XYZ file of C-alpha atoms in Angstrom:
668
model
C 0.000 0.000 0.000
C 1.485 3.303 -1.072
C 2.316 5.815 1.633
C -0.091 8.758 1.894
C 2.942 11.049 1.956
C 4.105 9.850 -1.480
C 0.718 10.081 -3.178
C -0.299 13.103 -5.179
C -3.966 12.447 -4.511
C -6.210 12.147 -1.484
C -9.765 11.189 -0.555
C -11.918 13.087 1.939
C -13.365 11.644 4.109
C -10.549 9.120 4.367
C -11.940 5.623 3.706
C -12.068 3.089 6.514
C -10.394 0.406 4.406
C -8.353 1.028 1.257
C -5.819 -1.107 -0.581
C -3.859 0.613 -3.345
C -2.233 -1.543 -6.006
C 0.954 -0.974 -7.961
C -0.672 -0.337 -11.321
C -2.850 2.328 -12.918
C -6.036 2.255 -14.976
C -6.523 4.388 -18.087
C -10.070 5.622 -18.643
C -11.337 5.012 -22.208
C -11.635 8.074 -24.399
C -15.205 7.017 -25.257
C -16.574 5.230 -22.220
C -19.918 4.667 -20.597
C -21.380 4.781 -17.097
C -23.968 2.057 -16.518
C -26.185 2.942 -13.562
C -28.596 0.297 -12.309
C -32.235 1.337 -12.207
C -32.453 -0.377 -8.797
C -30.456 2.459 -7.247
C -33.554 4.668 -7.388
C -31.770 7.640 -8.955
C -34.605 8.666 -11.248
C -32.701 11.281 -13.241
C -29.438 9.286 -13.259
C -27.850 12.199 -11.445
C -24.969 10.080 -10.140
C -23.988 8.976 -13.622
C -24.259 12.560 -14.847
C -21.970 13.712 -12.003
C -19.296 11.284 -13.157
C -19.676 12.179 -16.822
C -19.375 15.885 -15.992
C -16.182 15.349 -13.977
C -14.663 13.116 -16.660
C -15.381 15.788 -19.249
C -13.873 18.502 -17.041
C -10.744 16.476 -16.211
C -10.087 14.788 -19.591
C -12.082 16.692 -22.205
C -13.820 13.501 -23.359
C -17.561 12.803 -23.515
C -18.982 9.633 -22.021
C -22.286 7.886 -22.515
C -24.849 6.841 -19.875
C -26.956 3.692 -19.917
C -28.847 1.308 -17.650
C -29.713 -2.386 -17.854
C -27.672 -5.553 -18.325
C -27.716 -5.333 -22.124
C -25.373 -2.330 -22.048
C -21.706 -2.488 -21.150
C -20.144 0.159 -18.943
C -16.548 0.791 -17.955
C -17.966 2.366 -14.786
C -20.721 0.302 -13.194
C -22.991 1.542 -10.399
C -24.842 -1.200 -8.534
C -26.995 -1.993 -5.472
C -25.800 -5.034 -3.519
C -28.044 -8.100 -3.442
C -26.792 -8.689 0.109
C -24.406 -6.843 2.388
C -21.862 -8.120 4.886
C -19.665 -5.047 5.414
C -20.495 -3.328 8.711
C -19.851 0.324 9.490
C -18.247 1.381 12.748
C -21.562 1.739 14.546
C -22.866 -1.640 13.416
C -25.146 -0.362 10.657
C -24.800 -0.411 6.898
C -26.660 2.711 5.681
C -24.398 4.685 3.351
C -21.822 1.888 2.991
C -20.166 1.136 -0.352
C -17.315 -0.661 -2.053
C -15.238 0.765 -4.904
C -12.984 -1.331 -7.125
C -10.715 0.119 -9.813
C -8.810 -2.362 -11.980
C -8.126 -3.084 -15.647
C -11.555 -4.693 -16.017
C -13.198 -1.387 -15.168
C -14.630 0.429 -12.179
C -17.430 -0.900 -9.987
C -19.233 0.921 -7.209
C -21.586 -1.185 -5.117
C -23.721 0.377 -2.416
C -26.001 -1.123 0.185
C -28.547 1.586 -0.692
C -28.879 4.751 -2.780
C -26.798 6.703 -0.284
C -24.065 4.095 -0.413
C -23.803 4.320 -4.197
C -23.877 8.101 -3.930
C -21.017 8.045 -1.439
C -18.947 5.760 -3.641
C -19.538 8.013 -6.630
C -18.229 11.009 -4.650
C -15.026 9.102 -3.839
C -14.537 8.301 -7.520
C -15.251 11.909 -8.511
C -12.501 13.104 -6.182
C -10.056 10.655 -7.744
C -10.985 11.717 -11.284
C -10.624 15.409 -10.429
C -7.082 14.843 -9.161
C -5.836 12.154 -11.570
C -7.672 12.788 -14.806
C -7.773 9.778 -17.124
C -5.171 7.725 -15.212
C -6.558 6.319 -11.959
C -4.791 4.166 -9.357
C -5.706 0.523 -8.977
C -7.443 0.190 -5.635
C -10.117 -1.430 -3.551
C -12.171 0.454 -0.949
C -14.691 -0.829 1.590
C -16.181 2.133 3.386
C -19.041 3.234 5.626
C -19.811 6.243 7.829
C -19.538 6.330 11.602
C -22.378 8.892 11.899
C -25.641 8.160 10.143
C -26.592 11.855 10.281
C -23.875 14.093 8.831
C -25.408 17.522 8.713
C -24.478 21.130 8.017
C -26.227 24.132 9.554
C -25.990 27.371 7.563
C -26.986 30.766 8.954
C -29.284 32.423 6.412
C -30.662 35.181 8.595
C -28.183 37.315 10.579
C -27.004 39.424 7.681
C -26.707 37.222 4.612
C -29.473 35.564 2.674
C -27.762 33.295 0.135
C -28.840 33.332 -3.481
C -30.592 30.182 -4.637
C -27.794 29.617 -7.169
C -25.169 29.686 -4.432
C -27.226 27.430 -2.166
C -27.252 24.860 -4.957
C -23.474 25.171 -5.337
C -23.107 24.638 -1.602
C -25.377 21.571 -1.702
C -23.222 20.185 -4.531
C -20.140 20.638 -2.351
C -21.811 19.010 0.659
C -22.704 16.056 -1.554
C -19.092 15.728 -2.769
C -17.959 15.342 0.846
C -20.774 12.899 1.698
C -22.996 15.083 3.913
C -26.593 13.878 3.994
C -28.423 16.680 5.844
C -28.630 20.473 5.565
C -30.507 23.044 7.630
C -30.861 26.765 6.962
C -31.183 28.997 10.016
C -34.149 31.379 9.697
C -35.319 34.146 12.019
C -36.915 36.904 9.946
C -35.607 36.206 6.433
C -38.457 34.107 5.099
C -41.476 35.588 3.314
C -44.175 34.267 5.659
C -47.683 35.406 4.782
C -48.948 38.218 7.005
C -45.465 39.071 8.294
C -44.175 41.518 5.689
C -43.261 44.055 8.386
C -40.795 41.493 9.737
C -39.117 40.415 6.501
C -39.341 43.587 4.414
C -36.004 44.725 3.035
C -34.219 41.516 4.040
C -34.220 39.801 0.606
C -36.220 36.935 2.138
C -36.271 33.409 0.828
C -39.664 32.428 -0.603
C -41.812 29.301 -0.700
C -40.842 28.817 -4.363
C -37.135 28.990 -3.448
C -37.665 26.390 -0.749
C -39.621 23.959 -2.902
C -36.988 24.133 -5.631
C -34.085 23.774 -3.207
C -35.754 20.938 -1.310
C -36.062 18.990 -4.569
C -32.477 19.840 -5.541
C -31.148 18.562 -2.216
C -33.266 15.410 -2.362
C -31.795 14.557 -5.761
C -28.328 14.823 -4.199
C -29.226 12.544 -1.293
C -29.351 15.455 1.160
C -32.268 15.890 3.551
C -33.234 19.568 3.799
C -34.584 19.986 7.330
C -36.738 23.029 8.168
C -35.347 25.200 10.965
C -36.912 28.408 12.233
C -36.685 30.382 15.477
C -39.895 29.970 17.445
C -38.936 31.202 20.941
C -35.664 33.106 21.304
C -33.863 35.118 18.611
C -36.930 37.119 17.599
C -35.102 40.459 17.622
C -36.440 41.767 14.310
C -39.998 40.514 14.814
C -40.163 41.904 18.344
C -39.200 45.365 17.036
C -42.140 45.617 14.619
C -45.301 47.586 15.299
C -47.508 44.518 14.855
C -45.587 42.015 16.999
C -43.664 43.971 19.608
C -46.248 43.317 22.319
C -45.325 39.625 22.181
C -41.799 40.321 23.409
C -40.419 40.359 26.940
C -39.451 44.041 26.637
C -41.771 45.792 24.147
C -40.692 49.146 25.603
C -37.248 48.648 24.014
C -38.562 48.020 20.513
C -37.593 51.459 19.217
C -33.994 51.399 20.411
C -31.438 51.875 17.610
C -30.446 48.680 15.821
C -27.466 46.921 17.381
C -25.619 43.803 16.205
C -24.805 42.995 19.822
C -28.316 43.560 21.171
C -29.681 41.380 18.352
C -27.736 38.495 19.842
C -29.154 39.059 23.337
C -32.619 40.670 23.437
C -35.104 38.734 21.373
C -37.274 36.476 23.521
C -41.008 35.824 23.201
C -43.163 36.397 26.261
C -44.494 32.851 26.452
C -46.760 33.753 29.355
C -48.900 35.479 26.712
C -51.235 32.995 24.983
C -50.713 34.835 21.700
C -47.054 33.730 21.662
C -47.927 30.105 20.967
C -50.267 31.087 18.146
C -47.391 33.065 16.615
C -44.936 30.159 16.894
C -47.457 27.603 15.649
C -48.170 29.753 12.596
C -44.469 29.777 11.716
C -44.192 26.022 12.199
C -47.362 25.065 10.344
C -46.714 27.177 7.262
C -43.017 26.352 7.016
C -43.209 22.572 7.412
C -45.546 22.236 4.435
C -42.709 23.219 2.098
C -40.381 20.351 3.069
C -40.451 16.592 2.523
C -38.417 15.983 5.704
C -40.272 14.691 8.750
C -37.814 16.477 11.037
C -38.329 20.065 12.235
C -35.925 22.231 14.250
C -37.758 24.767 16.450
C -34.408 26.196 17.704
C -35.551 27.526 21.151
C -32.017 28.553 22.146
C -30.531 31.478 24.084
C -33.781 32.675 25.632
C -31.799 35.219 27.648
C -34.748 37.462 28.591
C -37.081 34.670 29.666
C -38.675 35.481 33.002
C -37.099 38.938 33.189
C -39.712 41.109 31.499
C -43.380 40.545 30.778
C -43.193 36.901 31.935
C -41.451 37.718 35.219
C -44.523 37.181 37.377
C -45.301 33.812 35.777
C -41.644 32.763 36.058
C -41.700 33.576 39.764
C -44.817 31.450 40.163
C -43.720 28.308 38.288
C -39.959 28.761 37.792
C -38.004 29.666 34.656
C -37.183 26.024 33.875
C -40.843 25.028 33.973
C -41.842 28.047 31.906
C -39.277 27.067 29.257
C -39.997 23.334 29.332
C -43.762 23.827 29.139
C -43.541 26.018 26.057
C -41.001 23.845 24.231
C -42.961 20.733 25.152
C -46.136 22.271 23.761
C -44.410 23.078 20.461
C -42.937 19.563 20.267
C -46.341 18.028 20.911
C -47.825 20.268 18.216
C -45.277 18.913 15.741
C -45.640 15.318 16.872
C -49.384 15.401 16.229
C -48.561 16.250 12.620
C -46.199 13.308 12.269
C -43.017 15.377 12.621
C -39.915 14.700 14.689
C -39.008 17.812 16.733
C -35.461 19.043 17.238
C -34.235 21.972 19.323
C -30.978 23.469 20.562
C -29.969 22.062 23.926
C -28.232 24.948 25.694
C -31.142 25.872 27.993
C -32.069 22.272 28.799
C -28.449 21.517 29.718
C -28.264 24.591 31.967
C -31.419 23.347 33.722
C -31.073 19.542 33.575
C -34.495 18.943 35.077
C -35.816 19.831 31.616
C -34.102 16.761 30.133
C -36.358 14.474 32.129
C -39.462 15.974 30.521
C -38.468 15.462 26.874
C -40.721 13.201 24.775
C -39.045 10.141 23.237
C -39.218 11.467 19.669
C -37.442 14.767 20.421
C -33.795 15.224 19.413
C -31.659 17.641 21.374
C -29.033 19.539 19.327
C -26.119 19.701 21.737
C -23.904 22.580 20.617
C -20.453 23.182 22.054
C -18.034 25.481 20.283
C -15.034 25.688 22.602
C -11.859 24.408 20.909
C -10.991 22.580 24.127
C -14.531 21.417 24.919
C -14.965 18.459 27.255
C -17.523 15.668 26.931
C -19.382 16.683 30.111
C -22.500 18.096 28.421
C -22.688 15.263 25.918
C -22.385 12.712 28.716
C -25.104 14.529 30.673
C -27.613 14.177 27.848
C -26.621 10.569 27.185
C -27.079 9.647 30.850
C -30.531 11.251 30.795
C -31.457 8.889 27.969
C -32.307 11.708 25.550
C -31.608 11.547 21.834
C -28.935 14.006 20.764
C -26.956 15.234 17.783
C -23.624 16.846 18.607
C -22.952 20.254 17.074
C -19.475 21.780 16.670
C -18.689 24.882 14.589
C -16.583 26.010 11.633
C -15.534 29.089 13.649
C -16.078 31.789 11.049
C -18.408 34.212 12.829
C -17.389 37.808 13.630
C -14.272 37.557 11.486
C -13.088 38.070 7.926
C -10.731 35.085 8.084
C -11.758 31.650 9.432
C -10.219 30.456 12.688
C -9.078 27.156 11.233
C -7.185 25.847 14.268
C -10.193 26.433 16.516
C -12.499 24.712 14.023
C -10.257 21.645 13.763
C -9.857 21.288 17.525
C -13.572 21.738 18.153
C -14.897 19.502 15.363
C -12.451 16.612 15.847
C -13.075 16.586 19.587
C -16.884 16.826 19.472
C -17.148 14.119 16.809
C -15.284 11.638 19.001
C -17.400 12.532 22.037
C -20.547 12.016 20.004
C -19.548 8.544 18.873
C -18.479 7.552 22.388
C -21.820 8.709 23.832
C -24.035 7.143 21.174
C -25.184 10.387 19.523
C -27.503 10.142 16.525
C -25.045 12.096 14.395
C -23.252 15.420 13.979
C -24.469 18.805 12.737
C -21.656 21.240 11.870
C -22.760 24.842 12.424
C -21.806 27.913 10.393
C -22.982 31.130 12.063
C -22.981 34.751 10.902
C -23.214 36.856 14.070
C -22.732 40.639 13.753
C -23.992 40.939 10.184
C -22.432 37.784 8.716
C -19.292 39.618 7.656
C -17.619 36.217 7.081
C -17.746 35.181 3.422
C -19.414 31.728 3.344
C -16.632 30.441 1.086
C -14.247 30.900 3.999
C -16.066 28.068 5.805
C -15.030 25.372 3.329
C -12.060 24.023 5.362
C -14.238 23.775 8.482
C -17.007 22.109 6.502
C -14.520 19.511 5.248
C -13.242 18.945 8.789
C -16.834 18.065 9.634
C -17.073 15.695 6.675
C -13.930 13.855 7.749
C -14.795 13.464 11.419
C -18.482 12.641 11.004
C -17.394 9.822 8.686
C -14.341 8.544 10.544
C -13.781 10.272 13.912
C -11.555 7.510 15.231
C -8.993 7.932 12.461
C -5.551 9.252 13.375
C -5.740 12.397 11.226
C -3.299 15.170 12.104
C -4.415 18.721 11.402
C -1.536 19.571 9.054
C -2.114 16.376 7.075
C -5.799 17.218 6.693
C -4.971 20.785 5.601
C -2.733 19.380 2.858
C -5.428 16.949 1.722
C -8.033 19.737 1.593
C -5.645 21.874 -0.458
C -5.301 19.059 -3.006
C -8.870 17.752 -3.158
C -10.900 20.954 -2.822
C -8.626 23.600 -4.289
C -6.545 21.637 -6.785
C -3.379 22.960 -5.140
C -0.461 20.736 -6.113
C 1.749 22.425 -3.503
C -0.750 21.404 -0.780
C -0.052 24.718 1.036
C -3.141 26.835 0.329
C -5.197 26.034 3.432
C -2.173 26.191 5.745
C -1.421 29.694 4.461
C -5.050 30.669 5.029
C -4.723 29.300 8.566
C -1.533 31.300 9.109
C -3.212 34.455 7.828
C -6.126 34.061 10.227
C -3.684 33.886 13.139
C -2.704 37.511 12.371
C -6.179 38.859 13.174
C -5.461 41.100 16.168
C -8.240 43.697 15.985
C -11.221 41.874 14.513
C -14.672 42.744 13.235
C -16.031 41.887 16.677
C -13.807 44.449 18.412
C -14.726 47.103 15.859
C -18.454 46.495 16.368
C -18.044 46.540 20.147
C -16.091 49.783 20.053
C -18.642 51.531 17.821
C -21.759 50.191 19.551
C -20.611 51.367 22.983
C -22.197 54.609 21.799
C -25.960 54.113 22.156
C -26.673 56.655 19.434
C -27.297 59.533 21.826
C -23.725 59.924 23.027
C -24.266 57.812 26.149
C -22.651 54.466 26.894
C -24.763 51.505 25.832
C -24.707 49.433 29.005
C -26.218 46.396 27.256
C -23.217 46.365 24.940
C -20.770 47.106 27.759
C -22.087 44.111 29.701
C -20.953 41.809 26.879
C -17.334 43.044 27.089
C -15.624 41.347 30.055
C -13.296 44.224 30.922
C -16.296 46.580 31.147
C -18.955 44.322 32.647
C -17.104 44.082 35.953
C -16.715 47.849 36.191
C -20.223 49.072 35.356
C -21.748 48.743 38.822
C -18.554 49.805 40.578
C -18.272 52.900 38.413
C -21.832 53.938 39.145
C -21.355 53.550 42.891
C -17.958 55.290 42.866
C -18.888 58.237 40.644
C -22.626 58.477 41.112
C -23.255 58.449 37.359
C -23.060 56.080 34.410
C -19.844 55.411 32.523
C -19.402 57.707 29.522
C -18.689 56.441 26.018
C -15.185 57.890 26.207
C -14.498 56.146 29.515
C -15.824 52.823 28.235
C -13.811 52.995 25.038
C -10.685 54.035 26.924
C -11.006 51.025 29.185
C -11.672 48.669 26.284
C -8.617 49.842 24.330
C -6.368 49.851 27.381
C -7.407 46.282 28.093
C -6.203 45.417 24.589
C -2.853 47.209 24.974
C -0.726 44.052 25.032
C -2.584 42.645 22.041
C -2.313 45.908 20.115
C 1.467 45.721 20.457
C 1.395 42.760 18.067
C -0.203 44.630 15.185
C 2.888 45.820 13.258
C 4.413 42.333 13.381
C 1.057 40.690 12.594
C 0.504 42.852 9.542
C 3.947 42.106 8.193
C 3.215 38.380 8.600
C -0.187 38.795 6.966
C 1.342 40.615 4.005
C 3.824 37.754 3.614
C 0.919 35.283 3.564
C -0.611 37.309 0.752
C 2.660 37.156 -1.176
C 3.011 33.408 -0.640
C -0.580 32.518 -1.486
C -0.862 34.592 -4.677
C 1.079 32.283 -7.068
C -0.632 29.223 -5.581
C -4.069 30.764 -6.116
C -3.114 31.772 -9.661
C -2.597 28.114 -10.591
C -5.762 26.831 -8.899
C -8.047 28.217 -11.592
C -10.662 29.373 -9.086
C -10.939 33.170 -9.348
C -13.902 33.251 -6.975
C -12.034 31.907 -3.965
C -8.923 33.868 -4.979
C -10.836 37.135 -4.847
C -12.646 36.205 -1.621
C -9.383 35.377 0.165
C -7.658 38.525 -1.095
C -10.518 40.774 0.037
C -10.615 39.070 3.453
C -6.863 39.460 3.961
C -6.852 43.090 2.843
C -9.783 43.765 5.149
C -7.975 42.256 8.127
C -4.880 44.350 7.387
C -7.111 47.416 7.579
C -8.892 46.263 10.744
C -5.533 45.793 12.441
C -4.532 49.286 11.414
C -7.829 50.686 12.700
C -7.215 49.009 16.046
C -3.738 50.504 16.210
C -5.064 53.949 15.312
C -7.801 53.810 17.961
C -5.276 52.704 20.573
C -3.139 55.679 19.661
C -6.133 58.012 19.820
C -6.921 56.770 23.326
C -3.293 57.291 24.388
C -2.785 53.572 24.819
C 0.510 53.778 22.956
C 2.668 55.993 20.781
C 3.020 55.450 17.068
C 6.820 55.780 16.954
C 7.363 52.023 16.552
C 4.539 51.396 14.137
C 6.788 49.510 11.774
C 6.413 49.902 8.051
C 3.231 51.966 8.217
C 1.891 54.790 10.380
C -1.786 54.508 11.356
C -1.833 58.088 12.627
C -2.862 59.309 9.155
C -6.488 58.777 10.140
C -8.053 60.383 7.086
C -6.029 58.297 4.659
C -6.984 55.178 6.598
C -10.651 56.209 6.478
C -10.465 56.514 2.693
C -8.810 53.090 2.400
C -11.606 51.550 4.479
C -14.260 53.019 2.219
C -12.538 51.806 -0.952
C -12.132 48.333 0.531
C -15.810 48.283 1.453
C -16.794 48.766 -2.192
C -14.665 45.773 -3.228
C -16.114 43.755 -0.345
C -19.661 44.552 -1.503
C -18.905 43.143 -4.964
C -17.721 39.878 -3.429
C -20.819 39.782 -1.210
C -22.938 39.688 -4.358
C -21.139 36.554 -5.573
C -22.908 34.413 -2.960
C -25.604 36.502 -1.314
C -28.627 38.660 -1.946
C -28.436 42.310 -0.783
C -30.071 41.385 2.552
C -28.155 43.308 5.272
C -25.059 44.305 3.328
C -26.019 47.889 4.118
C -25.418 47.242 7.825
C -21.866 46.067 7.121
C -21.307 49.142 4.976
C -22.768 51.476 7.597
C -20.451 49.997 10.227
C -17.402 50.535 8.009
C -18.519 54.077 7.211
C -19.078 54.787 10.893
C -15.527 53.605 11.577
C -14.232 55.861 8.814
C -16.174 58.807 10.237
C -14.779 58.089 13.709
C -11.237 58.118 12.307
C -11.892 61.484 10.700
C -13.398 62.806 13.922
C -10.378 61.869 16.037
C -8.045 63.361 13.439
C -9.292 66.863 14.280
């Protein structure tokens, strides 16, 4: 068996069993794919996938046929019987792949198995062209549910064309489930005040995408917020009275407040009618029997309008009663409820009340997460799916090390604790500034570890394999350079938003925002008692920047390292033949260079440091920096349009412009 280090090709996820021979197999210049009708692939999509990749890699056109009267160099079959067991004892999704001089045969135990085998062969064709290695593979997934969760609401609404491209990519890496996160960005009837101006997805979009995913062997599961995260809806004229704090509905928009203040007042009977309307209308557009009601981060529960009821029955009971009612409502319609598990895990007595058909989505995003929460749910006997993250939120560049540590760890915990599967999450907090294409390495981490979490896969090895398989990078350095670039993010989008939103719009300090910043949260009460008045914006920003002083010191060195990454990655990207990802990476790196410089300039303006050792650039030219930010923002907006509808791009732009205006103000 050839050493992985000597091969110029790779397969992701890595197969459980693979024997590579000494010889090679030359694909015919005029071949045929014979796909058995028993597979159940009505449009012969799998055969068409192979033909398309053969054409792209070799320039030759192949035929497609079915039935035993037609020969085929590539044969796709369903097994009459199956004796190859996957790691968890099941066979769903299992396949064998044989490549020898007699041809290529993929045999699956079911449609998904054949689909998975086809994706392995497609990866080999993309890397090797017409000359494939002799090999035998026997493979099956560890997790029966291998899902991806894409934020489609907190700033970006993807175009339908890009969603289809993403589904194609998920299929290539053997995912079999996808969920789109929806708060206010769906065109529900009677709720135009909520979704207006957000470029909402429509019923027609959903029906078309549901069919597209089904053809690819991907279950599109409906997911909509029905309890917490109702920030936009609870700020409308028509629905604000359903919120815990309707008196705050007219406060200026805030990225940070959107993440915290958004909870339905479930003590009001009208709240359930609202949630049930969302559920009932949305589920009719999907073939899946599963439904994710979300119900996470209900931070305001029992603190506002429902306070009296919470004092009477307890917050845990208030939460469990409402979620249980929604789950029962779904169960009566033959659906299998899912919801995020953070609140139930904080109040474990809730776990004991869960119906048997409810699946808890157990999210943990810490790179060094333990298995404590996963064990807790397992010991309670509740069904769970473990949920790590690709770590892209609040940043222009993906935090690849954090994603790898988190995903690899959580996948192993899930298998050990008997989880139903894994759902890899991709969030877009603070306006979804992260380009969704930046999440590809994290998505592929999820593909690898949901399939084979027990494998001894080192991070650097996986980065090289992703560079080859996904990006066509013969040097195998592209993803490692992207990882190195992300490590130079000193002053990030999150810090910029925090700094700007400390001003509540009237010149006073926004205490809700300040409470989310650790160095300020501890001082708010003390400051009020010491001084007799609230902290000013200037005082809050001074403290924030001073707390970052040691970090800010790194910026000149970090920017020099980031510029070197840009130099090193440019020739690699030029040979990959993917101008879309090349442009996205360049814009993200340039944006982070500017963010670092903004952080340095603000530190200087707050007398945190002098600019005499600023290295090769001087951030004290605030007006020039402001102009650079604005020019970058125009380029960023063009890249936004490559994947996303207009949605909330204007909020990203307004934040950048506000930063530019602040730089001009402090230059006076």
